[in-house]
Short mmCIF file of C-alpha atoms in Angstrom, two decimals:
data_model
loop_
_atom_site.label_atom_id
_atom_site.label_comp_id
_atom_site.label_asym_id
_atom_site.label_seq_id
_atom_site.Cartn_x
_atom_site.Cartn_y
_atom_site.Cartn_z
CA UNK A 98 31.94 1.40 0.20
CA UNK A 99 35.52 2.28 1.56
CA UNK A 100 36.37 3.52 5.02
CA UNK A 101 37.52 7.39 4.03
CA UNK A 102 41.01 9.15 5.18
CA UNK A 103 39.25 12.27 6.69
CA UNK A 104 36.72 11.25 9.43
CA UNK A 105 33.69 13.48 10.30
CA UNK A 106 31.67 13.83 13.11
CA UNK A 107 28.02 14.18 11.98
CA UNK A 108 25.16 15.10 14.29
CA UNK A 109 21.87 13.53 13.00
CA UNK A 110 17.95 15.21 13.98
CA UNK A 111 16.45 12.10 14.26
CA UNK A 112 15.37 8.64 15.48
CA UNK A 113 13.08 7.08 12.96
CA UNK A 114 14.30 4.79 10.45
CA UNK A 115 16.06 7.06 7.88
CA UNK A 116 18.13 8.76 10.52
CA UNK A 117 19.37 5.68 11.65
CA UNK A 118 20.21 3.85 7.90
CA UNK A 119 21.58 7.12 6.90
CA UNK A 120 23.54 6.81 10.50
CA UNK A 121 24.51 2.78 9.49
CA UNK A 122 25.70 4.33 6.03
CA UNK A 123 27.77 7.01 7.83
CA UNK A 124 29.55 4.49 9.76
CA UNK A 125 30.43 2.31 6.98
CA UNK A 126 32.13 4.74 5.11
CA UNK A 127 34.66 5.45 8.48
CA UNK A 128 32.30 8.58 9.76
CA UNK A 129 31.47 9.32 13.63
CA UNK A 130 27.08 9.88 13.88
CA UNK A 131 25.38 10.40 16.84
CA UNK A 132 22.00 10.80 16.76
CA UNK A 133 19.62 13.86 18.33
CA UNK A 134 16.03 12.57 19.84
CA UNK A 135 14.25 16.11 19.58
CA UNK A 136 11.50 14.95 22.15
CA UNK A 137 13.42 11.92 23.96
CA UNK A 138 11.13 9.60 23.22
CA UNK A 139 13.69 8.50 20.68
CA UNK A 140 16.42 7.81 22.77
CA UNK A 141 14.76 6.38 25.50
CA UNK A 142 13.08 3.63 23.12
CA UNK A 143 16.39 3.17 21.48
CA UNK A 144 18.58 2.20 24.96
CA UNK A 145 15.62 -0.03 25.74
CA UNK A 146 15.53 -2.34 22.68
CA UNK A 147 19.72 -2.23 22.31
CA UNK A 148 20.77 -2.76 25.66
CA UNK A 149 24.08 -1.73 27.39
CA UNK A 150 26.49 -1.39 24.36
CA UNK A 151 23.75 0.47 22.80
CA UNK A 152 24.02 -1.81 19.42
CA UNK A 153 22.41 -0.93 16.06
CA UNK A 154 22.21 -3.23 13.74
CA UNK A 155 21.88 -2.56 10.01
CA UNK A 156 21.05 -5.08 7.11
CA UNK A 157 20.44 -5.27 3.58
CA UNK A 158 22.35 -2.34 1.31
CA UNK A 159 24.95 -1.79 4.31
CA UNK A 160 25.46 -4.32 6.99
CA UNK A 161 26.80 -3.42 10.18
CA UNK A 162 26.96 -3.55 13.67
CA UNK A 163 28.17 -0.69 15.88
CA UNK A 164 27.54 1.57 19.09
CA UNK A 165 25.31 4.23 18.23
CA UNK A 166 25.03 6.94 20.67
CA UNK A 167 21.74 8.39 20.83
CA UNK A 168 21.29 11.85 22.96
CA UNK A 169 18.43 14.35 23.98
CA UNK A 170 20.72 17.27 24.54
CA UNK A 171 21.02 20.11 22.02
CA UNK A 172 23.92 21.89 22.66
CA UNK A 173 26.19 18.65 23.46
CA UNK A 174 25.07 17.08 19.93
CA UNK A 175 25.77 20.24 18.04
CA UNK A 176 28.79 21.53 19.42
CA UNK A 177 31.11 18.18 18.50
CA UNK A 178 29.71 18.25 15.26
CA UNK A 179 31.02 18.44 11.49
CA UNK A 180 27.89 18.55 9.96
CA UNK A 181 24.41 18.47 11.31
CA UNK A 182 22.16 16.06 9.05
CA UNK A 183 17.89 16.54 9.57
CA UNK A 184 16.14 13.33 9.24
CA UNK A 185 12.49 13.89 10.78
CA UNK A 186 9.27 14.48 8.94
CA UNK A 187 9.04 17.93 7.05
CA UNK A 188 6.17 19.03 9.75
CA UNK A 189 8.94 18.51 12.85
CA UNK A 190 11.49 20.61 10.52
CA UNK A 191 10.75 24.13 12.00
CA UNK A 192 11.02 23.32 15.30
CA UNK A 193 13.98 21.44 14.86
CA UNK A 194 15.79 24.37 12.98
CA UNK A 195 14.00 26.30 15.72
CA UNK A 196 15.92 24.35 18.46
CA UNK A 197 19.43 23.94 16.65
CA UNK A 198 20.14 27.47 15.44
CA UNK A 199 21.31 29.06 19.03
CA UNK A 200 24.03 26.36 18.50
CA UNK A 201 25.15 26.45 15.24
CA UNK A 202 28.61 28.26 14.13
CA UNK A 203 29.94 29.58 10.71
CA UNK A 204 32.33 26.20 10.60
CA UNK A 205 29.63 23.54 10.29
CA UNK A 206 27.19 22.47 7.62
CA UNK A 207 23.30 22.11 7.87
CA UNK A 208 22.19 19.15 5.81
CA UNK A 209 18.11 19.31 5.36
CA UNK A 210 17.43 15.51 4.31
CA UNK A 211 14.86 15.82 2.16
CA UNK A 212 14.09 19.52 2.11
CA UNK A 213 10.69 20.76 1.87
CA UNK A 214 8.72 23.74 1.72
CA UNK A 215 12.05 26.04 0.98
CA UNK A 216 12.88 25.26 4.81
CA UNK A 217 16.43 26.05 3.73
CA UNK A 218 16.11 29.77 3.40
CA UNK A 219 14.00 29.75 7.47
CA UNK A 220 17.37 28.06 8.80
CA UNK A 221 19.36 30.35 6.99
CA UNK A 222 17.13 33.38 8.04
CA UNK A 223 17.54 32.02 11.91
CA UNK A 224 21.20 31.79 11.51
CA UNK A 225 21.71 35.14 9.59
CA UNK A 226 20.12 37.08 12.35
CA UNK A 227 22.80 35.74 14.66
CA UNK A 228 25.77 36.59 12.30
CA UNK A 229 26.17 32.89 11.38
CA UNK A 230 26.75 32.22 7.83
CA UNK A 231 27.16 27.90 8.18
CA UNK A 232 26.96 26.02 4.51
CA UNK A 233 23.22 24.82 4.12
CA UNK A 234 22.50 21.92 1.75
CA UNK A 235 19.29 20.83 0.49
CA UNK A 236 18.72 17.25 -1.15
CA UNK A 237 15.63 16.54 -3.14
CA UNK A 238 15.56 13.58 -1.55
CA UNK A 239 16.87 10.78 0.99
CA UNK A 240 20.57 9.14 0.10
CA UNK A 241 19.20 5.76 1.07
CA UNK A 242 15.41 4.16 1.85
CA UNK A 243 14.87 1.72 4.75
CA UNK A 244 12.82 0.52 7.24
CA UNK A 245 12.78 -0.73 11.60
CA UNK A 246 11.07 -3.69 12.68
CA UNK A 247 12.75 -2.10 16.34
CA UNK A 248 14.51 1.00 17.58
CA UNK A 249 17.77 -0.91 17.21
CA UNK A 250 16.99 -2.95 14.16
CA UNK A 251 16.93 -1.45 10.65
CA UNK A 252 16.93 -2.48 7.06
CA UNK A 253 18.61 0.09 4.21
CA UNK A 254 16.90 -1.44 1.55
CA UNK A 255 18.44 0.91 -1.22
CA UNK A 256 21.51 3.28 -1.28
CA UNK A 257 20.19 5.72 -4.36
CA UNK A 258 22.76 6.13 -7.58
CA UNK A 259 21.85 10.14 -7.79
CA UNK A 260 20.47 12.44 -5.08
CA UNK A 261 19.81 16.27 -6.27
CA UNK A 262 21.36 18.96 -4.34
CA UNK A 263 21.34 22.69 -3.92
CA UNK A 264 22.94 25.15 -1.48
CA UNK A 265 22.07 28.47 0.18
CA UNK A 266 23.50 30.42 -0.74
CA UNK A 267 23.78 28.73 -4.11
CA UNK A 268 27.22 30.51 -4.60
CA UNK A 269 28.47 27.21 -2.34
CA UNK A 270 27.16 24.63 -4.77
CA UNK A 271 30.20 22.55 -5.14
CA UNK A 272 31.68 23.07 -2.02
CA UNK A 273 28.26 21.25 -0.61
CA UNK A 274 28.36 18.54 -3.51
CA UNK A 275 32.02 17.95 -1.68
CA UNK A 276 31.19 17.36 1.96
CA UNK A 277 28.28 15.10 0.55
CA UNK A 278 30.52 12.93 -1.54
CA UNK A 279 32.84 12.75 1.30
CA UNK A 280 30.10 11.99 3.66
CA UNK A 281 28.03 9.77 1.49
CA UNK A 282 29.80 8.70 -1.78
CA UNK A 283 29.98 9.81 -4.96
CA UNK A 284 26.13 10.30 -5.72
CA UNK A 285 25.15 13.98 -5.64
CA UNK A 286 24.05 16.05 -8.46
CA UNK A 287 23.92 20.03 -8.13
CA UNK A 288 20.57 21.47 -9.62
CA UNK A 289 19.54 24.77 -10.61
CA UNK A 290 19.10 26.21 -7.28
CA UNK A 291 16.72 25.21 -4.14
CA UNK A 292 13.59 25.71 -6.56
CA UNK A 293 14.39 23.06 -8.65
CA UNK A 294 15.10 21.18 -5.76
CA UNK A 295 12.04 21.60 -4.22
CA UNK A 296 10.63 20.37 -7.38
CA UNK A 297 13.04 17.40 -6.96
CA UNK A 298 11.21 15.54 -4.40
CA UNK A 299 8.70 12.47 -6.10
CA UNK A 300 7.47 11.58 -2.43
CA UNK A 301 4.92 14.03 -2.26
CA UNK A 302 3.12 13.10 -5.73
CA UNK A 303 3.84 9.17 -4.82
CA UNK A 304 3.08 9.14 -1.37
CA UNK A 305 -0.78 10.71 -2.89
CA UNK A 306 -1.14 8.41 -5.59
CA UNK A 307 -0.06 5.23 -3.52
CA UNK A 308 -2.23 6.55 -0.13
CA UNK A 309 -5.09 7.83 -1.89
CA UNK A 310 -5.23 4.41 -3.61
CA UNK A 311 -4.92 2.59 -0.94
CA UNK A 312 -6.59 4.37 2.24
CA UNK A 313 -8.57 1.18 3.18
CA UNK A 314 -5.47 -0.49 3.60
CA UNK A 315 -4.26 1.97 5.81
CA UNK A 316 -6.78 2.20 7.86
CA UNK A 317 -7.31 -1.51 9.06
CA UNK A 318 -3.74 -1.86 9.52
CA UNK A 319 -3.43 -4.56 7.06
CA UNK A 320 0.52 -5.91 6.20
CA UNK A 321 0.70 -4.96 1.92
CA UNK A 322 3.84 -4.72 -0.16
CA UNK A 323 3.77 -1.01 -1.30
CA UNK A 324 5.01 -1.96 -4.76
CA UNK A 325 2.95 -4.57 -5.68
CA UNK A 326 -0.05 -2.23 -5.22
CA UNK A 327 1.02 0.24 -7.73
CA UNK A 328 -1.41 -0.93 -10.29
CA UNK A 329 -1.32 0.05 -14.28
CA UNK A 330 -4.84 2.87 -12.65
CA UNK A 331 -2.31 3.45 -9.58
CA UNK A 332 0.91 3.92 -12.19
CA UNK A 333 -1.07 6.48 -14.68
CA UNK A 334 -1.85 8.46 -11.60
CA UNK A 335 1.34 9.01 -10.98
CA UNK A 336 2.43 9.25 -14.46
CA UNK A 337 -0.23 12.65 -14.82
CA UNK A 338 0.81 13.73 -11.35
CA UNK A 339 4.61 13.84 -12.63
CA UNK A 340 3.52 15.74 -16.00
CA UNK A 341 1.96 18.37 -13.74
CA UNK A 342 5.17 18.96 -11.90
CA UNK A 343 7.47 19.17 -14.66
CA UNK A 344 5.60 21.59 -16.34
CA UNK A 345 6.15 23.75 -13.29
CA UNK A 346 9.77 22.99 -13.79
CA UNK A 347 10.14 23.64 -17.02
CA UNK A 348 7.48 27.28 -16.46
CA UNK A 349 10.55 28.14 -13.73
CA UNK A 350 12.94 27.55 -15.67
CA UNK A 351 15.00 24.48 -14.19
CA UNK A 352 15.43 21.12 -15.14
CA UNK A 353 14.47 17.81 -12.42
CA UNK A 354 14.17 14.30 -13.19
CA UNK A 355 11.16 12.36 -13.94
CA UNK A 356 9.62 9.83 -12.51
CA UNK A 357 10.44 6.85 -14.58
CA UNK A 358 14.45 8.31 -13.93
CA UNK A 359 13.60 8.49 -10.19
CA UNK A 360 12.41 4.56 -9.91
CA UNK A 361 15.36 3.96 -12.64
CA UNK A 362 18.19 5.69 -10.53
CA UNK A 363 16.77 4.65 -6.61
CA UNK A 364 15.76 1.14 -7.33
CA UNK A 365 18.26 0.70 -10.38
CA UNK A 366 15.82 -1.22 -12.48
CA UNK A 367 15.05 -0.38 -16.33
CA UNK A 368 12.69 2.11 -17.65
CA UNK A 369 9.10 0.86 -18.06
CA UNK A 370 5.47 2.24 -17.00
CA UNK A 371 5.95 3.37 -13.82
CA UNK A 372 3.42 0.25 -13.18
CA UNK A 373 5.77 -2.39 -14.32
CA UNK A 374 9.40 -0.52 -12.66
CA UNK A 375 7.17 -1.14 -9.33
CA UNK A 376 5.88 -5.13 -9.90
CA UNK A 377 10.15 -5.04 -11.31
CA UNK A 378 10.63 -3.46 -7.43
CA UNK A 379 8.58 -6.23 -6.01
CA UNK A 380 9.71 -9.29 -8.24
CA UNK A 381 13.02 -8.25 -6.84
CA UNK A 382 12.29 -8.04 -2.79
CA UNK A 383 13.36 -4.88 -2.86
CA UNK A 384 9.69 -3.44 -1.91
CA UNK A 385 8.53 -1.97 1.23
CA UNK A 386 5.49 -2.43 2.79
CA UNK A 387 3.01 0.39 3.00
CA UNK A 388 1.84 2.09 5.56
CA UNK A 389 -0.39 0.07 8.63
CA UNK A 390 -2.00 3.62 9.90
CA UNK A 391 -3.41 6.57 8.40
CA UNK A 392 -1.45 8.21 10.77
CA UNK A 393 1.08 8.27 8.37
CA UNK A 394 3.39 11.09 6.87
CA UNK A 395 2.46 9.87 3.34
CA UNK A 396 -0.73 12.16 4.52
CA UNK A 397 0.55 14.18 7.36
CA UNK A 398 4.18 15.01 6.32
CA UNK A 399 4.12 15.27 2.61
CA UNK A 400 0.23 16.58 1.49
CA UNK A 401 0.96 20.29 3.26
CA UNK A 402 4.61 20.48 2.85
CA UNK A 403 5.22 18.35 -0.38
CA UNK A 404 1.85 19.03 -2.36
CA UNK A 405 1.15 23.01 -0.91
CA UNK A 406 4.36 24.17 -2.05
CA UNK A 407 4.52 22.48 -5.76
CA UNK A 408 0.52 23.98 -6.44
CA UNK A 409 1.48 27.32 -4.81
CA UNK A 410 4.52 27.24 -7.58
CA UNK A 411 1.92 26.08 -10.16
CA UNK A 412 0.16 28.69 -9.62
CA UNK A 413 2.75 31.49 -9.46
CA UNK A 414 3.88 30.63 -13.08
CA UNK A 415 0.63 29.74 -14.62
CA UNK A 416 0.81 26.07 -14.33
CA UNK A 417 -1.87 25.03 -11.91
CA UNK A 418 -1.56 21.25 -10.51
CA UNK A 419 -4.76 20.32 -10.68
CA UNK A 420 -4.23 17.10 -9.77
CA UNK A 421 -2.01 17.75 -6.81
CA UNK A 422 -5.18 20.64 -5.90
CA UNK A 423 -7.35 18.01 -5.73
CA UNK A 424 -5.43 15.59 -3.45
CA UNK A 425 -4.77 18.46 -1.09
CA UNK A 426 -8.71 18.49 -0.81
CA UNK A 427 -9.22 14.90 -1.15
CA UNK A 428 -7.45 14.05 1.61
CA UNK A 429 -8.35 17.26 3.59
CA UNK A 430 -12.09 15.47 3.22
CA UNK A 431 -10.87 12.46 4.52
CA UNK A 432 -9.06 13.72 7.83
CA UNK A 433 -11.10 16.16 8.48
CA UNK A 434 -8.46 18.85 8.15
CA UNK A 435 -7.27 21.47 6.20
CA UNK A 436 -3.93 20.85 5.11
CA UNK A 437 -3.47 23.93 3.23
CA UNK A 438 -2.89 25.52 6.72
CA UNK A 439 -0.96 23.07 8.09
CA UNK A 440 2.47 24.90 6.98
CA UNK A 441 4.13 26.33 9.17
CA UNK A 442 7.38 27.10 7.28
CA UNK A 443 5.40 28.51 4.49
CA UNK A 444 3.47 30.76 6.98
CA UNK A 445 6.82 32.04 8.51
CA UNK A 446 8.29 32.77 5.67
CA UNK A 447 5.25 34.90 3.95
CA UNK A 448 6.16 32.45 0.96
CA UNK A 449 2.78 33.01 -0.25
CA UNK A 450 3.02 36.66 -0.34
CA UNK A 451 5.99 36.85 -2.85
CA UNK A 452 6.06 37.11 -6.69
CA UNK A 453 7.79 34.36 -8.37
CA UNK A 454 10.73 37.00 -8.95
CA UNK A 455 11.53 37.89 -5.58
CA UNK A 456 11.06 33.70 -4.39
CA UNK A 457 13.74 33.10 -6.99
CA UNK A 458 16.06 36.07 -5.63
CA UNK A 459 15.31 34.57 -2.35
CA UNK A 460 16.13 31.18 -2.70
CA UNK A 461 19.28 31.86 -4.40
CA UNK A 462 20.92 34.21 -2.18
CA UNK A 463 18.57 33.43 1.16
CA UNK A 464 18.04 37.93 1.21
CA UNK A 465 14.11 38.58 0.94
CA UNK A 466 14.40 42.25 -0.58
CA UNK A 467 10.17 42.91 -1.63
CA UNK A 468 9.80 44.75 -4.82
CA UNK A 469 6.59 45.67 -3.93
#
């Protein structure tokens, strides 16, 4: 990873543990981040655990140690900013884009890391009624995975060989893939427009099979390697759950990875069952634990805005997940809520009220024009 000639300053939504390896990688590579606590909380836990130069301190894939400036205030992160990169859970993404857009001008880029629930075309709808017409990229999923042990302390436990990518509009495709590759390195691929991309993203399906699996585990807050429970029944779940979702794809029209190229090109381990590439994940220390609460956005973040949106595509082109259905109920039964309307970006957007022809004109060129 080489410092780079041109310099960016890149404003990150986001304290948790992705915001700040993504933040670590940023810095390696010669790039300015600050980081944006949307409630405050954040920031204030932050300058408690790293003291008066405000240290972070990255290990594992990128190992550094640098001031890290970590604000509450809106307009000062956005204005001295580049790009603006989200990093919170998909259910904090509204309000977020919500809070941001007032600021935002036609120079700077909106990076949605990972985009869900076609959250995309609601920023660009925010901005568009302002006049605004900034770049907005969408990547199927994170550029690196990590962890905290503390608000200053994280580890980047992989930096991911490929990373999907669309724009809005998707006229800007490669000017996106550009800023990312300067930004990031050279690991971006552009897919068929923010459907497929929303169809990019395994951590919904995963995040089911691996939770669902292993609830009880949640729940008592035991310490378990996340890998190493990914069991030959755990694997085939996954394995079905991934046939369900390319056959959406491939219904729409677009072309995503699989799973066994996902675990293949994050984790950079051979092709096996999607069993084995995980016991290959943990043989290799490169697993992370699971979750110690059920209060977890395996569940919160990724059943209504990972799962709702891939079976309302299902059903739009005759392809109904049944398997993803079911977890959406499953695990409604086991909160105690219904996830279904737990959407808020779906709801705003009337997503549910369009035909797949007019979601496809949408999502390519962000203008809703009903043909009913």
């Amino acid at each position: 990873m080489g410092k780079q000639d041109l310099s960016y300053h890149v404003a990150i939504a986001g304290t948790g543990s992705i915001a700040k390896v993504c933040a670590a990688l940023l810095y390696s590579r010669g790039h300015k981040p600050v980081l944006w606590s949307p409630t405050g909380t954040g920031a204030k836990s932050f300058k408690e655990d790293a003291g008066e130069d405000g240290l972070l301190c990255s290990k594992g894939a990128v190992n550094e140690n640098f001031a890290l400036e970590v604000l509450s205030d809106v307009p000062t992160v956005i204005n001295c900013a580049d790009a603006i990169l989200i990093a919170v859970p998909a259910y904090g993404h509204k309000a977020v884009f919500d809070a941001i857009a007032p600021h935002v001008t036609n120079n700077q880029t909106i990076i949605i890391s990972s985009h869900a629930s076609f959250g995309a075309l609601y920023i660009s709808q925010l901005l568009t009624h302002r006049g605004i017409q900034a770049n907005i990229i969408a990547w199927g999923t994170t550029i690196v995975s990590g962890s905290s042990n503390s608000p200053a302390n994280v580890m980047v436990n992989t930096i991911r060989d490929q990373v999907d990518i669309a724009t809005v509009p998707q006229s800007t495709a490669e000017r996106g893939k550009a800023l990312c590759t300067s930004l990031f390195g050279d690991n971006f691929v552009i897919r068929d427009g923010l459907i497929a991309i929303s169809l990019s993203n395994l951590n919904p399906q995963n995040h089911l099979g691996i939770a669902l699996c292993n609830l009880t585990r949640m729940e008592r807050g035991e310490v378990w390697a996340q890998s190493q429970n990914v069991t030959p029944t755990v694997g085939r779940l996954l394995e079905a759950l991934d046939k369900e979702r390319l056959a959406i794809a491939a219904a729409v029209g677009v072309q995503v990875r699989t799973i066994f190229e996902h675990f293949h090109l994050s984790f950079h381990i051979k092709k096996d069952s999607i069993a084995n590439m995980n016991q290959a994940i943990f043989d290799n220390g490169s697993s992370a634990f699971g979750p110690k609460t059920t209060d977890s956005r395996y569940v919160l973040e990724d059943v209504p805005f990972g799962l709702v949106p891939t079976a309302m595509l299902g059903q739009l082109v005759g392809k109904p997940a049944v398997l993803h259905e079911a977890g959406i109920v499953l695990m409604g039964g086991l909160y105690g809520r219904d996830f279904m309307q737990e959407n808020d970006l779906i709801q705003a957007l009337n997503l549910d009220e369009m035909s797949l022809a007019e979601l496809k004109d949408f999502a390519k060129t962000s203008v809703f024009t009903s043909g009913k």
